PDB file of C-alpha atoms in Angstrom:
ATOM      1  CA  GLN A  14      25.010   5.641  -5.522  1.00 80.00           C
ATOM      2  CA  VAL A  15      22.948   5.900  -8.558  1.00 89.00           C
ATOM      3  CA  GLN A  16      23.420   8.948 -11.086  1.00 94.00           C
ATOM      4  CA  LEU A  17      20.874  10.211 -13.041  1.00 96.00           C
ATOM      5  CA  ALA A  18      20.832  12.309 -16.324  1.00 97.00           C
ATOM      6  CA  GLU A  19      17.731  13.615 -18.252  1.00 97.00           C
ATOM      7  CA  SER A  20      17.446  14.368 -21.605  1.00 97.00           C
ATOM      8  CA  GLY A  21      14.633  15.028 -24.535  1.00 98.00           C
ATOM      9  CA  GLY A  22      13.510  18.217 -23.513  1.00 98.00           C
ATOM     10  CA  GLY A  23      13.096  20.958 -25.915  1.00 98.00           C
ATOM     11  CA  LEU A  24      10.695  23.647 -27.659  1.00 98.00           C
ATOM     12  CA  VAL A  25       7.320  22.743 -28.620  1.00 98.00           C
ATOM     13  CA  GLN A  26       3.938  24.034 -29.471  1.00 98.00           C
ATOM     14  CA  ALA A  27       0.830  23.856 -27.547  1.00 98.00           C
ATOM     15  CA  GLY A  28      -0.955  20.253 -28.283  1.00 98.00           C
ATOM     16  CA  GLY A  29       2.367  18.992 -29.421  1.00 98.00           C
ATOM     17  CA  SER A  30       4.440  16.000 -27.639  1.00 98.00           C
ATOM     18  CA  LEU A  31       7.758  15.300 -26.149  1.00 98.00           C
ATOM     19  CA  ARG A  32       9.434  12.437 -24.423  1.00 98.00           C
ATOM     20  CA  LEU A  33      11.678  12.681 -22.054  1.00 98.00           C
ATOM     21  CA  SER A  34      14.395  10.388 -20.856  1.00 98.00           C
ATOM     22  CA  CYS A  35      16.624   9.637 -17.543  1.00 97.00           C
ATOM     23  CA  ALA A  36      19.472   7.179 -17.739  1.00 95.00           C
ATOM     24  CA  ALA A  37      20.598   5.877 -14.755  1.00 93.00           C
ATOM     25  CA  SER A  38      24.059   4.799 -13.918  1.00 93.00           C
ATOM     26  CA  GLY A  39      25.917   3.868 -10.652  1.00 85.00           C
ATOM     27  CA  GLY A  40      23.412   2.091  -8.923  1.00 79.00           C
ATOM     28  CA  SER A  41      20.628  -0.786  -8.564  1.00 80.00           C
ATOM     29  CA  PHE A  42      18.136   1.351 -10.909  1.00 81.00           C
ATOM     30  CA  GLY A  43      15.651  -1.704 -10.401  1.00 82.00           C
ATOM     31  CA  ASP A  44      15.480  -1.399  -6.806  1.00 85.00           C
ATOM     32  CA  TYR A  45      14.377   2.548  -6.975  1.00 90.00           C
ATOM     33  CA  ILE A  46      11.073   4.292  -7.040  1.00 93.00           C
ATOM     34  CA  MET A  47      11.350   6.909 -10.013  1.00 94.00           C
ATOM     35  CA  GLY A  48       9.992  10.112 -10.275  1.00 96.00           C
ATOM     36  CA  TRP A  49       9.648  13.125 -12.320  1.00 98.00           C
ATOM     37  CA  PHE A  50       9.075  16.328 -11.023  1.00 98.00           C
ATOM     38  CA  ARG A  51       9.107  20.033 -12.619  1.00 98.00           C
ATOM     39  CA  GLN A  52      10.101  23.619 -11.366  1.00 98.00           C
ATOM     40  CA  ALA A  53       8.741  26.879 -13.542  1.00 97.00           C
ATOM     41  CA  PRO A  54      10.803  29.926 -12.682  1.00 93.00           C
ATOM     42  CA  GLY A  55       9.851  31.210  -9.249  1.00 94.00           C
ATOM     43  CA  LYS A  56       7.908  28.244  -8.610  1.00 96.00           C
ATOM     44  CA  GLU A  57       8.611  25.496  -6.003  1.00 96.00           C
ATOM     45  CA  ARG A  58       9.507  22.147  -7.285  1.00 96.00           C
ATOM     46  CA  GLU A  59       6.383  19.881  -7.695  1.00 96.00           C
ATOM     47  CA  PHE A  60       5.318  16.291  -8.505  1.00 96.00           C
ATOM     48  CA  VAL A  61       4.670  15.083 -11.681  1.00 98.00           C
ATOM     49  CA  ALA A  62       4.391  11.419 -12.042  1.00 97.00           C
ATOM     50  CA  SER A  63       6.281   8.238 -10.301  1.00 96.00           C
ATOM     51  CA  ILE A  64       6.421   4.552 -11.276  1.00 95.00           C
ATOM     52  CA  SER A  65       7.031   1.604  -8.762  1.00 91.00           C
ATOM     53  CA  TRP A  66      10.351  -0.402  -9.061  1.00 83.00           C
ATOM     54  CA  ASN A  67       8.835  -3.128 -11.507  1.00 84.00           C
ATOM     55  CA  GLY A  68       6.617  -0.634 -13.021  1.00 84.00           C
ATOM     56  CA  GLY A  69       3.426  -1.914 -11.816  1.00 86.00           C
ATOM     57  CA  ARG A  70       2.188   0.976  -9.870  1.00 93.00           C
ATOM     58  CA  THR A  71       2.037   4.691 -11.177  1.00 95.00           C
ATOM     59  CA  SER A  72       0.952   7.884  -9.898  1.00 95.00           C
ATOM     60  CA  TYR A  73       0.536  11.247 -11.582  1.00 96.00           C
ATOM     61  CA  ALA A  74      -0.241  14.946 -10.618  1.00 97.00           C
ATOM     62  CA  ASP A  75      -3.975  15.594 -11.531  1.00 97.00           C
ATOM     63  CA  SER A  76      -2.177  18.264 -13.897  1.00 96.00           C
ATOM     64  CA  ALA A  77      -0.870  15.258 -16.066  1.00 97.00           C
ATOM     65  CA  LYS A  78      -3.476  12.871 -15.678  1.00 97.00           C
ATOM     66  CA  GLY A  79      -4.727  11.642 -19.283  1.00 97.00           C
ATOM     67  CA  ARG A  80      -2.014  13.648 -20.773  1.00 98.00           C
ATOM     68  CA  PHE A  81       1.405  12.067 -19.497  1.00 98.00           C
ATOM     69  CA  THR A  82       2.505   8.729 -18.988  1.00 98.00           C
ATOM     70  CA  ILE A  83       5.466   7.658 -17.342  1.00 97.00           C
ATOM     71  CA  SER A  84       7.517   4.047 -17.740  1.00 96.00           C
ATOM     72  CA  ARG A  85      10.591   2.415 -17.045  1.00 94.00           C
ATOM     73  CA  ASP A  86      13.128  -0.002 -18.697  1.00 93.00           C
ATOM     74  CA  ASN A  87      14.808  -1.533 -15.933  1.00 89.00           C
ATOM     75  CA  ALA A  88      17.311  -3.534 -18.511  1.00 90.00           C
ATOM     76  CA  LYS A  89      18.271  -0.063 -20.088  1.00 92.00           C
ATOM     77  CA  ASN A  90      18.490   1.627 -16.893  1.00 92.00           C
ATOM     78  CA  THR A  91      16.044   4.406 -18.180  1.00 94.00           C
ATOM     79  CA  VAL A  92      12.909   6.070 -16.973  1.00 96.00           C
ATOM     80  CA  PHE A  93      10.695   7.945 -19.470  1.00 97.00           C
ATOM     81  CA  LEU A  94       7.799  10.673 -19.205  1.00 98.00           C
ATOM     82  CA  GLN A  95       5.730  10.800 -22.743  1.00 98.00           C
ATOM     83  CA  MET A  96       3.836  14.077 -22.817  1.00 98.00           C
ATOM     84  CA  ASN A  97       1.160  14.584 -24.956  1.00 98.00           C
ATOM     85  CA  SER A  98      -1.306  17.486 -25.295  1.00 98.00           C
ATOM     86  CA  LEU A  99       1.109  20.040 -23.806  1.00 98.00           C
ATOM     87  CA  LYS A 100       0.140  23.188 -22.412  1.00 98.00           C
ATOM     88  CA  PRO A 101       2.226  26.383 -21.700  1.00 98.00           C
ATOM     89  CA  GLU A 102       1.487  25.621 -18.395  1.00 97.00           C
ATOM     90  CA  ASP A 103       3.731  22.683 -18.749  1.00 98.00           C
ATOM     91  CA  THR A 104       6.690  25.025 -19.331  1.00 98.00           C
ATOM     92  CA  ALA A 105       9.366  23.925 -16.593  1.00 98.00           C
ATOM     93  CA  VAL A 106      12.648  22.518 -16.181  1.00 98.00           C
ATOM     94  CA  TYR A 107      11.939  18.713 -15.790  1.00 98.00           C
ATOM     95  CA  TYR A 108      13.461  16.492 -13.188  1.00 98.00           C
ATOM     96  CA  CYS A 109      13.978  12.866 -12.514  1.00 97.00           C
ATOM     97  CA  ALA A 110      14.255  11.535  -8.807  1.00 96.00           C
ATOM     98  CA  ALA A 111      15.062   8.123  -7.253  1.00 94.00           C
ATOM     99  CA  GLY A 112      13.794   7.274  -3.978  1.00 92.00           C
ATOM    100  CA  VAL A 113      12.780   4.146  -1.894  1.00 87.00           C
ATOM    101  CA  VAL A 114       9.047   4.807  -1.359  1.00 83.00           C
ATOM    102  CA  LEU A 115       6.106   6.020  -3.549  1.00 81.00           C
ATOM    103  CA  ARG A 116       5.623   9.003  -2.455  1.00 83.00           C
ATOM    104  CA  THR A 117       4.952  12.695  -4.118  1.00 88.00           C
ATOM    105  CA  SER A 118       7.200  14.685  -1.930  1.00 91.00           C
ATOM    106  CA  VAL A 119      10.410  16.124  -3.124  1.00 92.00           C
ATOM    107  CA  ARG A 120      11.910  15.208   0.186  1.00 92.00           C
ATOM    108  CA  HIS A 121      11.068  11.302  -0.389  1.00 90.00           C
ATOM    109  CA  TYR A 122      13.588  11.414  -3.012  1.00 93.00           C
ATOM    110  CA  ASP A 123      17.382  10.699  -2.564  1.00 91.00           C
ATOM    111  CA  HIS A 124      19.117  11.319  -5.839  1.00 94.00           C
ATOM    112  CA  TRP A 125      18.462  14.050  -8.738  1.00 96.00           C
ATOM    113  CA  GLY A 126      19.461  14.678 -12.220  1.00 97.00           C
ATOM    114  CA  ARG A 127      20.260  18.132 -13.287  1.00 97.00           C
ATOM    115  CA  GLY A 128      16.953  18.615 -15.385  1.00 98.00           C
ATOM    116  CA  THR A 129      15.898  19.339 -18.955  1.00 98.00           C
ATOM    117  CA  GLN A 130      14.096  22.507 -19.857  1.00 98.00           C
ATOM    118  CA  VAL A 131      10.707  21.962 -21.592  1.00 98.00           C
ATOM    119  CA  THR A 132       8.985  24.829 -23.129  1.00 98.00           C
ATOM    120  CA  VAL A 133       5.450  25.082 -24.517  1.00 98.00           C
ATOM    121  CA  SER A 134       4.577  27.793 -26.917  1.00 97.00           C
ATOM    122  CA  SER A 135       1.066  29.217 -27.447  1.00 93.00           C
TER     123      SER A 135
END
């Protein structure tokens, strides 16, 4: 089945931007709902954004609205998360995930990457 690999994390100052990428292999990428989640130390994994199979529908956590943009390029088997106006509260490991329904819960996603660290300094 599909395997996912995130990249693009790193250190950034508050107010800066990062673009995360998630490359998929071993599956029919275009058939999956794709989502981004994040997990800070000692916290539960939380929903950030999701996108439908054709990119026509997106959903964002309240904390991400207006700052983050999810997109996908099915021809390249890649999903992106553009993060602008970053805040220290955004510091977390960011994971991409693939599922079959457009939901915001971790349990609705079947495949996960190993994560990429995003650290926002103040």
